Structure formats: structure tokens, C-alpha cells
Tab-separated table of C-alpha atoms in Angstrom:
chain	number	residue	atom	x	y	z
P	8	MET	CA	58.607	89.898	71.646
P	9	GLY	CA	61.745	90.809	73.539
P	10	CYS	CA	62.882	88.874	76.541
P	11	MET	CA	61.172	90.071	79.736
P	12	VAL	CA	63.416	90.927	82.660
P	13	SER	CA	61.902	90.630	86.118
P	14	PRO	CA	61.927	93.731	88.349
P	15	LYS	CA	63.918	91.783	90.950
P	16	ARG	CA	66.661	90.903	88.457
P	17	LEU	CA	66.740	94.455	87.138
P	18	ALA	CA	67.098	95.833	90.663
P	19	LEU	CA	69.921	93.389	91.395
P	20	ALA	CA	71.660	94.379	88.173
P	21	ALA	CA	71.323	98.054	89.102
P	22	LEU	CA	72.810	97.353	92.516
P	23	ALA	CA	75.728	95.440	90.999
P	24	MET	CA	76.357	98.253	88.513
P	25	THR	CA	76.346	100.783	91.359
P	26	GLY	CA	79.073	98.787	93.089
P	27	ALA	CA	81.137	98.577	89.914
P	28	LEU	CA	80.810	102.282	89.289
P	29	ALA	CA	81.725	103.001	92.895
P	30	PHE	CA	84.917	101.001	92.440
P	31	ALA	CA	85.702	102.795	89.194
P	32	THR	CA	85.126	106.167	90.818
P	33	SER	CA	87.415	105.387	93.749
P	34	ALA	CA	90.098	104.107	91.396
P	35	SER	CA	89.945	107.303	89.330
P	36	ALA	CA	91.403	109.356	92.220
P	37	ALA	CA	94.965	108.291	91.375
P	38	LEU	CA	97.491	107.964	94.169
P	39	ILE	CA	100.342	110.494	94.309
P	40	GLY	CA	103.472	108.905	95.767
P	41	ILE	CA	106.940	110.191	96.628
P	42	ASP	CA	109.979	108.015	97.309
P	43	PHE	CA	112.956	109.342	99.260
P	44	GLY	CA	115.300	106.411	98.697
P	45	GLY	CA	116.510	107.292	95.208
P	46	SER	CA	114.877	104.380	93.344
P	47	ALA	CA	111.182	105.203	93.088
P	48	PRO	CA	108.342	102.851	92.104
P	49	THR	CA	106.883	103.443	88.638
P	50	ASN	CA	105.312	106.910	88.322
P	51	TRP	CA	106.254	107.881	91.862
P	52	ASN	CA	108.074	111.139	92.408
P	53	SER	CA	111.688	111.133	93.656
P	54	GLY	CA	112.333	113.331	96.690
P	55	PRO	CA	115.834	114.793	96.899
P	56	ALA	CA	117.862	115.186	100.100
P	57	GLY	CA	120.081	118.149	100.964
P	58	ALA	CA	119.901	121.729	102.208
P	59	ASN	CA	116.529	122.969	103.508
P	60	PRO	CA	113.996	123.350	102.099
P	61	LYS	CA	113.606	120.582	99.554
P	62	GLY	CA	110.521	119.530	97.641
P	63	VAL	CA	108.782	118.594	94.418
P	64	ALA	CA	106.323	120.811	92.538
P	65	ASN	CA	103.433	119.598	90.373
P	66	MET	CA	103.909	115.970	91.321
P	67	ILE	CA	102.767	113.245	88.951
P	68	ASP	CA	100.225	110.612	89.979
P	69	GLU	CA	100.471	106.870	89.371
P	70	SER	CA	98.903	107.249	85.926
P	71	GLY	CA	101.823	109.507	84.983
P	72	ALA	CA	99.660	112.641	84.791
P	73	ALA	CA	100.908	115.914	86.241
P	74	THR	CA	98.959	117.369	89.162
P	75	ALA	CA	98.901	120.725	90.917
P	76	VAL	CA	100.015	119.130	94.197
P	77	ASP	CA	103.353	120.242	95.671
P	78	ILE	CA	105.351	118.965	98.630
P	79	SER	CA	108.132	120.667	100.580
P	80	TYR	CA	110.141	119.447	103.563
P	81	SER	CA	112.892	120.472	105.962
P	82	GLY	CA	115.032	118.610	108.469
P	83	ALA	CA	115.392	119.870	112.030
P	84	VAL	CA	119.157	119.331	112.378
P	85	ALA	CA	121.972	121.159	110.569
P	86	GLY	CA	119.599	122.715	108.058
P	87	ASN	CA	119.398	119.697	105.793
P	88	THR	CA	118.117	116.142	105.324
P	89	LEU	CA	120.260	113.100	104.553
P	90	LEU	CA	119.769	110.147	102.235
P	91	VAL	CA	120.324	106.919	104.171
P	92	SER	CA	120.447	103.371	102.869
P	93	ALA	CA	117.921	100.730	103.910
P	94	ALA	CA	117.265	97.053	103.333
P	95	VAL	CA	113.630	96.345	104.140
P	96	ALA	CA	112.520	92.711	104.186
P	97	ALA	CA	110.160	91.815	101.319
P	98	GLY	CA	107.529	90.633	103.793
P	99	GLN	CA	107.314	94.125	105.259
P	100	ILE	CA	106.259	95.890	102.045
P	101	PRO	CA	102.519	96.283	101.219
P	102	SER	CA	100.946	94.742	98.138
P	103	HIS	CA	99.845	97.209	95.483
P	104	SER	CA	98.956	97.098	91.790
P	105	ASN	CA	102.114	99.167	91.234
P	106	SER	CA	105.002	97.318	92.924
P	107	LEU	CA	106.389	99.165	95.959
P	108	ALA	CA	109.503	96.979	96.337
P	109	ASN	CA	111.837	99.929	95.715
P	110	LEU	CA	110.497	101.742	98.771
P	111	GLY	CA	112.763	99.541	100.875
P	112	ASN	CA	116.011	100.751	99.297
P	113	GLY	CA	116.579	103.998	101.177
P	114	ALA	CA	115.100	106.819	103.214
P	115	LEU	CA	115.236	110.499	104.081
P	116	GLY	CA	116.893	110.840	107.476
P	117	ASP	CA	117.307	113.401	110.231
P	118	ALA	CA	118.508	113.044	113.824
P	119	ALA	CA	115.605	115.010	115.321
P	120	GLY	CA	112.734	115.188	112.847
P	121	ILE	CA	111.389	116.283	109.467
P	122	THR	CA	108.427	118.519	108.631
P	123	PHE	CA	106.583	117.859	105.372
P	124	THR	CA	103.943	120.146	103.841
P	125	TYR	CA	101.572	119.275	101.004
P	126	SER	CA	100.106	122.304	99.229
P	127	ASP	CA	97.662	122.948	96.382
P	128	LEU	CA	95.366	120.153	97.561
P	129	ASP	CA	91.600	120.596	97.251
P	130	PRO	CA	90.566	122.714	100.268
P	131	LEU	CA	88.698	120.970	103.098
P	132	ALA	CA	88.762	117.685	101.181
P	133	ALA	CA	89.217	114.112	102.397
P	134	TYR	CA	92.448	112.338	101.458
P	135	THR	CA	93.838	108.920	102.250
P	136	PHE	CA	97.422	109.218	103.478
P	137	TRP	CA	100.346	106.817	103.906
P	138	LEU	CA	103.707	107.393	105.634
P	139	PHE	CA	106.384	104.715	105.139
P	140	SER	CA	109.164	104.657	107.749
P	141	VAL	CA	112.150	102.327	108.192
P	142	ASN	CA	114.754	101.771	110.913
P	143	SER	CA	117.955	101.876	108.879
P	144	VAL	CA	119.896	103.759	111.614
P	145	GLY	CA	118.247	102.314	114.697
P	146	THR	CA	115.094	104.424	114.684
P	147	THR	CA	112.939	103.544	117.697
P	148	SER	CA	109.551	105.248	118.107
P	149	PRO	CA	109.039	108.225	115.799
P	150	ARG	CA	105.963	110.339	116.568
P	151	VAL	CA	103.791	111.534	113.679
P	152	VAL	CA	101.423	114.524	113.783
P	153	ILE	CA	99.254	115.292	110.735
P	154	THR	CA	97.624	118.721	110.732
P	155	GLY	CA	94.949	119.830	108.300
P	156	SER	CA	91.398	120.797	109.194
P	157	GLY	CA	90.003	119.828	112.581
P	158	PRO	CA	91.865	117.881	115.284
P	159	ALA	CA	95.341	116.659	114.412
P	160	THR	CA	95.918	112.960	113.676
P	161	ILE	CA	98.650	111.632	115.992
P	162	PHE	CA	100.323	108.231	116.186
P	163	SER	CA	103.681	106.578	116.902
P	164	GLN	CA	105.606	103.880	115.086
P	165	ALA	CA	107.144	101.257	117.395
P	166	PHE	CA	110.292	99.812	115.817
P	167	PRO	CA	112.327	97.167	117.651
P	168	ALA	CA	115.614	98.448	119.077
P	169	GLY	CA	118.624	98.562	116.791
P	170	VAL	CA	119.122	98.670	113.048
P	171	GLY	CA	116.727	96.339	111.271
P	172	SER	CA	114.827	95.482	108.111
P	173	ASP	CA	111.447	96.673	109.371
P	174	MET	CA	108.934	99.063	107.804
P	175	TRP	CA	105.984	100.804	109.408
P	176	ILE	CA	103.127	102.258	107.375
P	177	ASN	CA	101.269	104.885	109.402
P	178	ASP	CA	100.436	103.240	112.743
P	179	GLN	CA	100.859	99.628	111.585
P	180	ALA	CA	103.852	97.321	111.249
P	181	GLY	CA	104.608	96.479	107.642
P	182	SER	CA	103.294	93.364	105.923
P	183	ASN	CA	102.214	92.171	102.478
P	184	ALA	CA	98.608	93.222	103.157
P	185	LEU	CA	96.976	95.437	100.534
P	186	LEU	CA	98.157	99.038	100.636
P	187	GLY	CA	94.623	100.312	101.246
P	188	THR	CA	94.439	98.558	104.618
P	189	PHE	CA	97.151	100.856	105.978
P	190	GLY	CA	95.615	104.168	104.851
P	191	ILE	CA	94.485	106.917	107.225
P	192	ASN	CA	91.871	109.460	106.134
P	193	VAL	CA	92.638	113.118	106.832
P	194	ILE	CA	91.077	116.462	105.852
P	195	SER	CA	93.080	119.200	104.135
P	196	SER	CA	93.039	122.726	105.518
P	197	ALA	CA	90.911	125.582	104.188
P	198	THR	CA	93.933	126.645	102.115
P	199	GLY	CA	94.548	123.152	100.693
P	200	THR	CA	97.499	122.103	102.847
P	201	LEU	CA	98.492	119.180	105.048
P	202	GLN	CA	101.464	119.323	107.417
P	203	ILE	CA	103.161	116.153	108.614
P	204	ASP	CA	105.638	116.417	111.493
P	205	VAL	CA	107.754	113.312	112.097
P	206	THR	CA	109.855	113.629	115.257
P	207	SER	CA	112.444	111.324	116.744
P	208	GLY	CA	111.644	108.908	119.520
P	209	GLY	CA	115.298	108.574	120.443
P	210	VAL	CA	117.723	107.928	117.572
P	211	GLY	CA	116.315	109.735	114.535
P	212	VAL	CA	113.726	109.393	111.787
P	213	ASP	CA	113.988	107.578	108.458
P	214	VAL	CA	111.110	108.285	106.062
P	215	ALA	CA	111.191	106.023	103.013
P	216	GLY	CA	108.173	107.493	101.269
P	217	MET	CA	104.724	109.062	101.456
P	218	ALA	CA	101.551	108.846	99.402
P	219	ILE	CA	98.201	110.595	99.208
P	220	ALA	CA	94.986	110.008	97.270
P	221	ARG	CA	91.779	112.040	97.085
P	222	VAL	CA	88.779	110.257	98.601
P	223	PRO	CA	85.818	110.238	96.149
P	224	GLU	CA	82.906	112.479	97.084
P	225	PRO	CA	80.099	110.435	98.721
P	226	GLY	CA	77.585	112.518	96.781
P	227	THR	CA	78.967	111.210	93.488
P	228	LEU	CA	78.331	107.608	94.490
P	229	ALA	CA	74.893	108.462	95.869
P	230	LEU	CA	73.871	110.081	92.577
P	231	LEU	CA	75.010	107.024	90.641
P	232	GLY	CA	72.907	104.796	92.870
P	233	LEU	CA	69.832	107.010	92.564
P	234	GLY	CA	70.139	107.128	88.793
P	235	LEU	CA	70.299	103.362	88.485
P	236	ALA	CA	67.405	102.910	90.923
P	237	GLY	CA	65.357	105.313	88.805
P	238	LEU	CA	66.195	103.313	85.690
P	239	ALA	CA	64.980	100.129	87.354
P	240	ALA	CA	61.712	101.803	88.467
P	241	SER	CA	61.079	103.151	84.969
P	242	ARG	CA	61.564	99.687	83.457
P	243	ARG	CA	59.088	98.190	85.942
P	244	ARG	CA	56.425	100.785	85.002
P	245	LYS	CA	56.819	100.014	81.292
P	246	GLN	CA	56.294	96.326	81.958
């Protein structure tokens, strides 16, 4: 006779498996990153500076796979963006399975502001978004407006005065905390776009990088849980 498994243990195993599958599902939506400093982390896209508009088509994700996602951007001053050097302190850079140390080496700069547009995203879909800014030229308080579907997401980044080695990720000062703790969830437009306007709070803006990742559908995780619960119930009936 085979070993009998109690309904309680089977239910607990199903619950644990649901959690594991949930993690696997969230990890499968690979992050798409772009670095503007000229020395990108592994499998991040490199964003060029120069005459407007600039951009990258069919960006790769962190697994190295090509995607349909494009990004374009334009500076507000003199019709171009500039590549500026940076030296971000190691303690300001988030922890991530793929090292982000190179994000502190440079940035895309403009005296007044830069507008970024993601296109070919899934329409009306949830994404986690990260904006990495530095203060390599004395940036003070850049204002960020993210426009997709619904109300815009708005925040400021409060750098100390003067040139420094600081990084801000979205609305938080940089640290070695896990990258996920800095993410902001946004919804793409009905045409699959997100627009990010970064405007100067006094001296200019320096954007070191950006990243985006599709949020897994809640329905997918719910179906996994229901399937495992059904398996547990069926096993109890057979016993």
C-alpha cells in the first residue's frame, strides 16, 4: 500500500506550490532596461545621445531576447541630448540579480528636460517602471510625469545642492535595497504607449537609465491556485 498523505499536508503542499508558481510567473516577465551612460549592464540596451529624436527599436530584455518594445526621446534644449559623466557611490545603486553598477557611470543630460516615449507595449496593461537619475551637473529637484491610461503619476526627486555622487530611483533616494522595492506600477495607454516627462527643477536633468517590466496577470495566478486546490480536493475524495 502506498504512503497515505493527509488532506492537511496535501493542502499545504498545494499552497506552497502556488507560491512557487507565482514567483516563477512574475520572474518570467523579463525586465527591459536601457542605460544612457555608455556602459550598460548585461543585456540592457544602450541609449545614444545626440540630435533629436533618439531611441532604440525592438529592445532586448534581460534574458537577451528581442521584444517589440521601442523607446524614443528628445531633449528640450538645442534640439539634442548630451552624454554627461557621473560617479555614483556604490551604496546608492540598487541590488539586482543582474549587477547595475554600470548605471552610475554616466547619464543623458539636458538643461531643461527630456521626454521619453515607450511604444508597442501591451495596451492597457500594468507595468512596473524605474527611472534612475543622478546629479552629475548639480541637478536639484527634477519633476517626473508618467502618462499612460488614467491619472498621470507625478513625483519629484530631491537631490542635495551641487554636484554629487547621488542616485534617485523614482521617488526614493538610492540605496542597496532590492530593485523591486523602488518600482512604481503604471498602466499603458490604449495604444500601448507610456510617456515620461522629466523636467528641470533648476539646473538640468541627468537620466542614467530606465527600466520596465510587465506585471503578471492576476488571473493567471488565480487559475494556478484554483487548479492546485482542485487537485487537493480530488485526492481527499479518493482517500
